[in-house]
Amino acid sequence: MKMSRRLALAAALALPMAAPALAQTQITIQHPLPLNSHYGAGATALKEAFERASGGRYNVVIQRNDNEREAIESVQIGTIECVVTSTGPVGNFVPETRNLDVPFLFRDTAHARGVLDSEIGQQMLGRFSARGLTGVVWMENGFRHLTNSRREVNAPADIRGLKVRTMENQVHMRAFSTLGALPTPMAFSELVPALQQGTVDGQENPIPVIVANNLNQVQRHLTLTGHVYSPAILICNPAMLQRMSAADRAAFMEAAKAGASANRARVSADEASGVEELRRRGMTVVTQIDSAAFQTALAPAFAEYERTLDGALLRRIREWR
Ligand code: PAF
């Protein structure tokens, strides 16, 4: 039976307008820590800022991958778009970043953030393009401290003979072998089983990492060695950024900066409350070390860094005000 024209018009008006399907582009960002962590805070702030700025045309998916080297490789070959990683394994891709991994290079957080935000840090980001990567923005992991299950560490001699998990980073490994430890490099994904099984006695990481990963459950002693600053970085696939319009790329860069601010704010907050929290969870904490004694013990390693890294850059960083 034929519908009258009036009836057909009424039916058409009653139908809700079908919304045109929104074509969304997905950007996957991997990072090695729980979502409720300083990296999670950075990635989430980026996601919110960019999705808002793009009017929902981009969907940013945050995933955990606690093997940083693997995640960087995935960005390089383009199977994921971005990673937030410490510089731990980054020197194996962009060797110049190893200069930033030298122990006792940065006086404090303000010094580290200042250098990374200065021309020095920006030039370093520029080095990534030659390696098929884009260094987008510096984020932060924080100053690293030593934990172990054997004994209280008060002086460099207490480190002698400890099997310490380090990142896959030759600068850090050299420092620990100089102190007489047995550095054992491995991905973060392998750390907790290695501590549980006694393959290693200790590890070193910033307070936010120790808290977020409950390392107090497998480590008894914490010493606030602050022996090295651990920068983090957002690295993305260059082809993905090239595919964006200039306006979207600019919005992505702004969102990345918002991510870096949120990440740094969370590091500061976690550092302020974390030591007390770890004490509450049962760790013994040595808060004061003789930093000069550690630096003296590291003298042979420092001499090697001067030779094998960029001595002029190291001086520029040390003298930065
Ligand atoms: O120790 C490491 O491997 C890193 O500090 C970590 C925890 C993966 C964060 O970048």
GROMACS .gro file of C-alpha atoms and ligand atoms in nm:
model
  331
    1MET     CA    1   0.000   0.000   0.000
    2LYS     CA    2   0.132   0.342  -0.102
    3MET     CA    3   0.201   0.598   0.176
    4SER     CA    4   0.041   0.941   0.126
    5ARG     CA    5   0.288   1.230   0.070
    6ARG     CA    6   0.184   1.391   0.402
    7LEU     CA    7   0.240   1.065   0.587
    8ALA     CA    8   0.582   1.011   0.426
    9LEU     CA    9   0.690   1.367   0.520
   10ALA     CA   10   0.570   1.319   0.879
   11ALA     CA   11   0.760   0.987   0.903
   12ALA     CA   12   1.079   1.150   0.767
   13LEU     CA   13   1.055   1.435   1.019
   14ALA     CA   14   1.004   1.189   1.305
   15LEU     CA   15   1.322   0.998   1.219
   16PRO     CA   16   1.631   1.117   1.408
   17MET     CA   17   1.897   1.255   1.173
   18ALA     CA   18   2.171   0.992   1.135
   19ALA     CA   19   2.498   1.164   1.245
   20PRO     CA   20   2.775   1.140   0.985
   21ALA     CA   21   3.030   0.883   1.103
   22LEU     CA   22   3.332   1.064   1.255
   23ALA     CA   23   3.652   0.932   1.104
   24GLN     CA   24   3.887   0.893   1.403
   25THR     CA   25   4.260   0.844   1.382
   26GLN     CA   26   4.409   0.638   1.662
   27ILE     CA   27   4.738   0.728   1.831
   28THR     CA   28   4.873   0.465   2.067
   29ILE     CA   29   5.112   0.582   2.340
   30GLN     CA   30   5.290   0.313   2.539
   31HIS     CA   31   5.469   0.365   2.870
   32PRO     CA   32   5.618   0.124   3.123
   33LEU     CA   33   5.432   0.215   3.443
   34PRO     CA   34   5.082   0.181   3.594
   35LEU     CA   35   4.826   0.436   3.472
   36ASN     CA   36   4.827   0.590   3.821
   37SER     CA   37   5.188   0.706   3.797
   38HIS     CA   38   5.387   1.010   3.682
   39TYR     CA   39   5.405   0.871   3.325
   40GLY     CA   40   5.034   0.788   3.333
   41ALA     CA   41   4.963   1.146   3.446
   42GLY     CA   42   5.164   1.286   3.152
   43ALA     CA   43   5.009   1.057   2.892
   44THR     CA   44   4.656   1.123   3.022
   45ALA     CA   45   4.700   1.502   3.016
   46LEU     CA   46   4.829   1.478   2.658
   47LYS     CA   47   4.536   1.256   2.556
   48GLU     CA   48   4.277   1.490   2.705
   49ALA     CA   49   4.432   1.805   2.559
   50PHE     CA   50   4.477   1.663   2.208
   51GLU     CA   51   4.141   1.490   2.182
   52ARG     CA   52   3.975   1.815   2.293
   53ALA     CA   53   4.179   2.030   2.051
   54SER     CA   54   4.107   1.798   1.757
   55GLY     CA   55   3.732   1.798   1.827
   56GLY     CA   56   3.743   1.420   1.871
   57ARG     CA   57   3.903   1.345   1.533
   58TYR     CA   58   4.190   1.176   1.718
   59ASN     CA   59   4.158   0.897   1.972
   60VAL     CA   60   4.464   0.859   2.195
   61VAL     CA   61   4.499   0.511   2.345
   62ILE     CA   62   4.735   0.466   2.641
   63GLN     CA   63   4.890   0.122   2.692
   64ARG     CA   64   5.139  -0.021   2.941
   65ASN     CA   65   5.453  -0.187   2.805
   66ASP     CA   66   5.724  -0.231   3.066
   67ASN     CA   67   5.993  -0.312   2.813
   68GLU     CA   68   6.109   0.034   2.706
   69ARG     CA   69   6.354  -0.086   2.440
   70GLU     CA   70   6.085  -0.291   2.268
   71ALA     CA   71   5.843   0.002   2.277
   72ILE     CA   72   6.099   0.236   2.116
   73GLU     CA   73   6.159  -0.022   1.842
   74SER     CA   74   5.783  -0.039   1.782
   75VAL     CA   75   5.772   0.341   1.741
   76GLN     CA   76   6.066   0.325   1.501
   77ILE     CA   77   5.897   0.068   1.275
   78GLY     CA   78   5.558   0.237   1.316
   79THR     CA   79   5.354  -0.040   1.483
   80ILE     CA   80   5.273   0.210   1.760
   81GLU     CA   81   5.285   0.588   1.736
   82CYS     CA   82   5.453   0.710   2.057
   83VAL     CA   83   5.627   0.605   2.377
   84VAL     CA   84   5.704   0.773   2.708
   85THR     CA   85   6.032   0.623   2.822
   86SER     CA   86   6.322   0.698   3.051
   87THR     CA   87   6.650   0.760   2.871
   88GLY     CA   88   6.764   0.419   3.004
   89PRO     CA   89   6.768   0.238   2.668
   90VAL     CA   90   6.753   0.551   2.449
   91GLY     CA   91   7.133   0.579   2.416
   92ASN     CA   92   7.122   0.255   2.217
   93PHE     CA   93   6.920   0.445   1.953
   94VAL     CA   94   7.047   0.804   1.993
   95PRO     CA   95   7.395   0.778   2.149
   96GLU     CA   96   7.418   1.154   2.225
   97THR     CA   97   7.155   1.115   2.500
   98ARG     CA   98   7.406   0.912   2.705
   99ASN     CA   99   7.556   1.244   2.813
  100LEU     CA  100   7.239   1.306   3.016
  101ASP     CA  101   7.280   0.975   3.200
  102VAL     CA  102   7.605   1.068   3.374
  103PRO     CA  103   7.582   1.036   3.756
  104PHE     CA  104   7.581   1.354   3.968
  105LEU     CA  105   7.558   1.568   3.652
  106PHE     CA  106   7.256   1.768   3.765
  107ARG     CA  107   7.259   1.953   4.100
  108ASP     CA  108   6.885   1.930   4.155
  109THR     CA  109   6.550   1.907   3.978
  110ALA     CA  110   6.546   2.276   3.883
  111HIS     CA  111   6.887   2.237   3.716
  112ALA     CA  112   6.775   1.926   3.522
  113ARG     CA  113   6.445   2.077   3.407
  114GLY     CA  114   6.619   2.403   3.316
  115VAL     CA  115   6.882   2.229   3.100
  116LEU     CA  116   6.628   2.007   2.924
  117ASP     CA  117   6.405   2.306   2.847
  118SER     CA  118   6.702   2.513   2.727
  119GLU     CA  119   6.877   2.510   2.390
  120ILE     CA  120   7.082   2.210   2.512
  121GLY     CA  121   6.775   1.992   2.560
  122GLN     CA  122   6.611   2.117   2.243
  123GLN     CA  123   6.922   2.041   2.036
  124MET     CA  124   6.927   1.693   2.187
  125LEU     CA  125   6.565   1.640   2.077
  126GLY     CA  126   6.677   1.736   1.725
  127ARG     CA  127   6.920   1.439   1.722
  128PHE     CA  128   6.637   1.186   1.712
  129SER     CA  129   6.540   1.253   1.349
  130ALA     CA  130   6.863   1.098   1.217
  131ARG     CA  131   6.756   0.773   1.388
  132GLY     CA  132   6.406   0.751   1.241
  133LEU     CA  133   6.241   0.891   1.554
  134THR     CA  134   6.101   1.226   1.669
  135GLY     CA  135   6.197   1.347   2.016
  136VAL     CA  136   5.885   1.549   2.099
  137VAL     CA  137   5.923   1.674   2.455
  138TRP     CA  138   6.124   1.605   2.769
  139MET     CA  139   5.930   1.453   3.051
  140GLU     CA  140   6.070   1.330   3.382
  141ASN     CA  141   6.133   1.010   3.574
  142GLY     CA  142   6.328   1.173   3.860
  143PHE     CA  143   6.644   1.129   4.066
  144ARG     CA  144   6.730   0.761   4.110
  145HIS     CA  145   6.786   0.605   4.453
  146LEU     CA  146   6.923   0.265   4.554
  147THR     CA  147   6.719  -0.011   4.719
  148ASN     CA  148   6.835  -0.360   4.819
  149SER     CA  149   6.741  -0.660   5.025
  150ARG     CA  150   7.080  -0.721   5.193
  151ARG     CA  151   7.194  -0.426   5.403
  152GLU     CA  152   7.169  -0.058   5.484
  153VAL     CA  153   7.380   0.141   5.240
  154ASN     CA  154   7.543   0.443   5.405
  155ALA     CA  155   7.872   0.473   5.217
  156PRO     CA  156   8.012   0.370   4.877
  157ALA     CA  157   8.183   0.065   5.035
  158ASP     CA  158   7.841  -0.077   5.131
  159ILE     CA  159   7.757  -0.118   4.761
  160ARG     CA  160   8.056  -0.347   4.700
  161GLY     CA  161   7.949  -0.698   4.598
  162LEU     CA  162   7.577  -0.614   4.560
  163LYS     CA  163   7.410  -0.748   4.247
  164VAL     CA  164   7.225  -0.443   4.123
  165ARG     CA  165   6.975  -0.441   3.839
  166THR     CA  166   7.045  -0.146   3.613
  167MET     CA  167   6.872  -0.030   3.300
  168GLU     CA  168   7.021  -0.137   2.968
  169ASN     CA  169   7.247   0.166   2.988
  170GLN     CA  170   7.623   0.151   2.964
  171VAL     CA  171   7.680   0.480   3.149
  172HIS     CA  172   7.491   0.352   3.454
  173MET     CA  173   7.654   0.008   3.434
  174ARG     CA  174   7.999   0.166   3.432
  175ALA     CA  175   7.914   0.366   3.744
  176PHE     CA  176   7.798   0.060   3.938
  177SER     CA  177   8.094  -0.153   3.837
  178THR     CA  178   8.325   0.132   3.946
  179LEU     CA  179   8.158   0.121   4.289
  180GLY     CA  180   8.232  -0.253   4.306
  181ALA     CA  181   7.874  -0.369   4.248
  182LEU     CA  182   7.777  -0.633   3.993
  183PRO     CA  183   7.555  -0.441   3.750
  184THR     CA  184   7.294  -0.664   3.588
  185PRO     CA  185   7.111  -0.492   3.301
  186MET     CA  186   6.757  -0.601   3.227
  187ALA     CA  187   6.424  -0.459   3.114
  188PHE     CA  188   6.193  -0.334   3.388
  189SER     CA  189   5.949  -0.615   3.301
  190GLU     CA  190   6.202  -0.865   3.442
  191LEU     CA  191   6.284  -0.675   3.760
  192VAL     CA  192   6.030  -0.801   4.017
  193PRO     CA  193   6.084  -1.174   3.939
  194ALA     CA  194   6.461  -1.115   3.951
  195LEU     CA  195   6.430  -0.953   4.296
  196GLN     CA  196   6.194  -1.227   4.417
  197GLN     CA  197   6.422  -1.506   4.299
  198GLY     CA  198   6.735  -1.335   4.431
  199THR     CA  199   6.893  -1.312   4.085
  200VAL     CA  200   6.970  -0.955   4.192
  201ASP     CA  201   6.993  -0.800   4.541
  202GLY     CA  202   6.894  -0.450   4.453
  203GLN     CA  203   6.782  -0.197   4.197
  204GLU     CA  204   6.774   0.180   4.158
  205ASN     CA  205   6.481   0.396   4.056
  206PRO     CA  206   6.313   0.726   4.144
  207ILE     CA  207   6.072   0.741   4.441
  208PRO     CA  208   5.759   0.764   4.217
  209VAL     CA  209   5.858   0.432   4.050
  210ILE     CA  210   5.933   0.257   4.381
  211VAL     CA  211   5.597   0.368   4.521
  212ALA     CA  212   5.384   0.299   4.210
  213ASN     CA  213   5.529  -0.052   4.170
  214ASN     CA  214   5.526  -0.150   4.539
  215LEU     CA  215   5.895  -0.237   4.526
  216ASN     CA  216   5.886  -0.222   4.909
  217GLN     CA  217   5.730  -0.572   4.888
  218VAL     CA  218   6.057  -0.710   4.750
  219GLN     CA  219   6.314  -0.465   4.892
  220ARG     CA  220   6.385  -0.375   5.253
  221HIS     CA  221   6.647  -0.096   5.242
  222LEU     CA  222   6.626   0.237   5.065
  223THR     CA  223   6.909   0.492   5.050
  224LEU     CA  224   6.841   0.834   4.902
  225THR     CA  225   7.155   0.829   4.690
  226GLY     CA  226   7.010   1.057   4.420
  227HIS     CA  227   7.307   0.928   4.221
  228VAL     CA  228   7.169   1.015   3.880
  229TYR     CA  229   6.886   1.216   3.729
  230SER     CA  230   6.662   1.009   3.503
  231PRO     CA  231   6.506   1.215   3.224
  232ALA     CA  232   6.202   1.079   3.044
  233ILE     CA  233   6.101   1.165   2.693
  234LEU     CA  234   5.803   1.142   2.461
  235ILE     CA  235   5.923   0.986   2.135
  236CYS     CA  236   5.691   0.956   1.832
  237ASN     CA  237   5.697   0.809   1.487
  238PRO     CA  238   5.795   1.085   1.240
  239ALA     CA  239   5.571   0.957   0.958
  240MET     CA  240   5.267   0.976   1.188
  241LEU     CA  241   5.345   1.341   1.267
  242GLN     CA  242   5.400   1.415   0.896
  243ARG     CA  243   5.057   1.278   0.809
  244MET     CA  244   4.894   1.536   1.038
  245SER     CA  245   4.790   1.878   0.907
  246ALA     CA  246   5.015   2.161   1.028
  247ALA     CA  247   4.738   2.277   1.266
  248ASP     CA  248   4.691   1.929   1.415
  249ARG     CA  249   5.068   1.890   1.453
  250ALA     CA  250   5.088   2.222   1.639
  251ALA     CA  251   4.798   2.112   1.863
  252PHE     CA  252   4.973   1.781   1.929
  253MET     CA  253   5.294   1.962   2.031
  254GLU     CA  254   5.094   2.187   2.268
  255ALA     CA  255   4.920   1.881   2.415
  256ALA     CA  256   5.261   1.715   2.461
  257LYS     CA  257   5.377   2.020   2.660
  258ALA     CA  258   5.065   1.995   2.878
  259GLY     CA  259   5.155   1.627   2.928
  260ALA     CA  260   5.509   1.718   3.034
  261SER     CA  261   5.381   1.974   3.289
  262ALA     CA  262   5.138   1.720   3.439
  263ASN     CA  263   5.412   1.457   3.452
  264ARG     CA  264   5.658   1.688   3.628
  265ALA     CA  265   5.396   1.808   3.874
  266ARG     CA  266   5.319   1.446   3.964
  267VAL     CA  267   5.691   1.365   4.012
  268SER     CA  268   5.720   1.658   4.253
  269ALA     CA  269   5.408   1.548   4.444
  270ASP     CA  270   5.521   1.182   4.463
  271GLU     CA  271   5.868   1.282   4.578
  272ALA     CA  272   5.718   1.498   4.853
  273SER     CA  273   5.505   1.216   4.997
  274GLY     CA  274   5.679   0.899   4.875
  275VAL     CA  275   5.960   0.853   5.130
  276GLU     CA  276   5.716   0.870   5.422
  277GLU     CA  277   5.486   0.629   5.240
  278LEU     CA  278   5.771   0.379   5.187
  279ARG     CA  279   5.864   0.404   5.558
  280ARG     CA  280   5.501   0.338   5.645
  281ARG     CA  281   5.516   0.031   5.421
  282GLY     CA  282   5.813  -0.099   5.623
  283MET     CA  283   6.127   0.011   5.439
  284THR     CA  284   6.429   0.137   5.631
  285VAL     CA  285   6.536   0.467   5.478
  286VAL     CA  286   6.882   0.628   5.486
  287THR     CA  287   6.813   0.990   5.399
  288GLN     CA  288   7.160   1.147   5.428
  289ILE     CA  289   7.461   1.029   5.229
  290ASP     CA  290   7.800   1.187   5.181
  291SER     CA  291   7.750   1.270   4.815
  292ALA     CA  292   8.116   1.386   4.781
  293ALA     CA  293   8.235   1.041   4.895
  294PHE     CA  294   8.027   0.874   4.623
  295GLN     CA  295   8.162   1.116   4.363
  296THR     CA  296   8.520   1.050   4.473
  297ALA     CA  297   8.461   0.675   4.444
  298LEU     CA  298   8.327   0.731   4.093
  299ALA     CA  299   8.637   0.923   3.974
  300PRO     CA  300   8.757   0.650   3.729
  301ALA     CA  301   8.412   0.638   3.570
  302PHE     CA  302   8.402   1.019   3.538
  303ALA     CA  303   8.741   1.012   3.363
  304GLU     CA  304   8.606   0.757   3.117
  305TYR     CA  305   8.290   0.961   3.049
  306GLU     CA  306   8.507   1.265   2.969
  307ARG     CA  307   8.690   1.056   2.708
  308THR     CA  308   8.404   0.857   2.558
  309LEU     CA  309   8.116   1.105   2.579
  310ASP     CA  310   8.104   1.474   2.487
  311GLY     CA  311   8.329   1.639   2.749
  312ALA     CA  312   8.246   1.993   2.631
  313LEU     CA  313   7.873   1.926   2.657
  314LEU     CA  314   7.913   1.776   3.005
  315ARG     CA  315   8.094   2.093   3.118
  316ARG     CA  316   7.824   2.314   2.961
  317ILE     CA  317   7.557   2.121   3.150
  318ARG     CA  318   7.747   2.132   3.481
  319GLU     CA  319   7.803   2.507   3.447
  320TRP     CA  320   7.444   2.582   3.340
  321ARG     CA  321   7.276   2.842   3.564
  322PAF     O1  322   6.415   0.135   3.578
  322PAF     C1  323   6.362   0.153   3.469
  322PAF     O2  324   6.369   0.072   3.376
  322PAF     C2  325   6.287   0.285   3.446
  322PAF     O3  326   6.321   0.378   3.542
  322PAF     C3  327   6.135   0.266   3.444
  322PAF     C4  328   6.084   0.216   3.576
  322PAF     C5  329   6.093   0.167   3.334
  322PAF     C6  330   6.067   0.399   3.417
  322PAF     O4  331   6.111   0.458   3.300
   0.00000   0.00000   0.00000
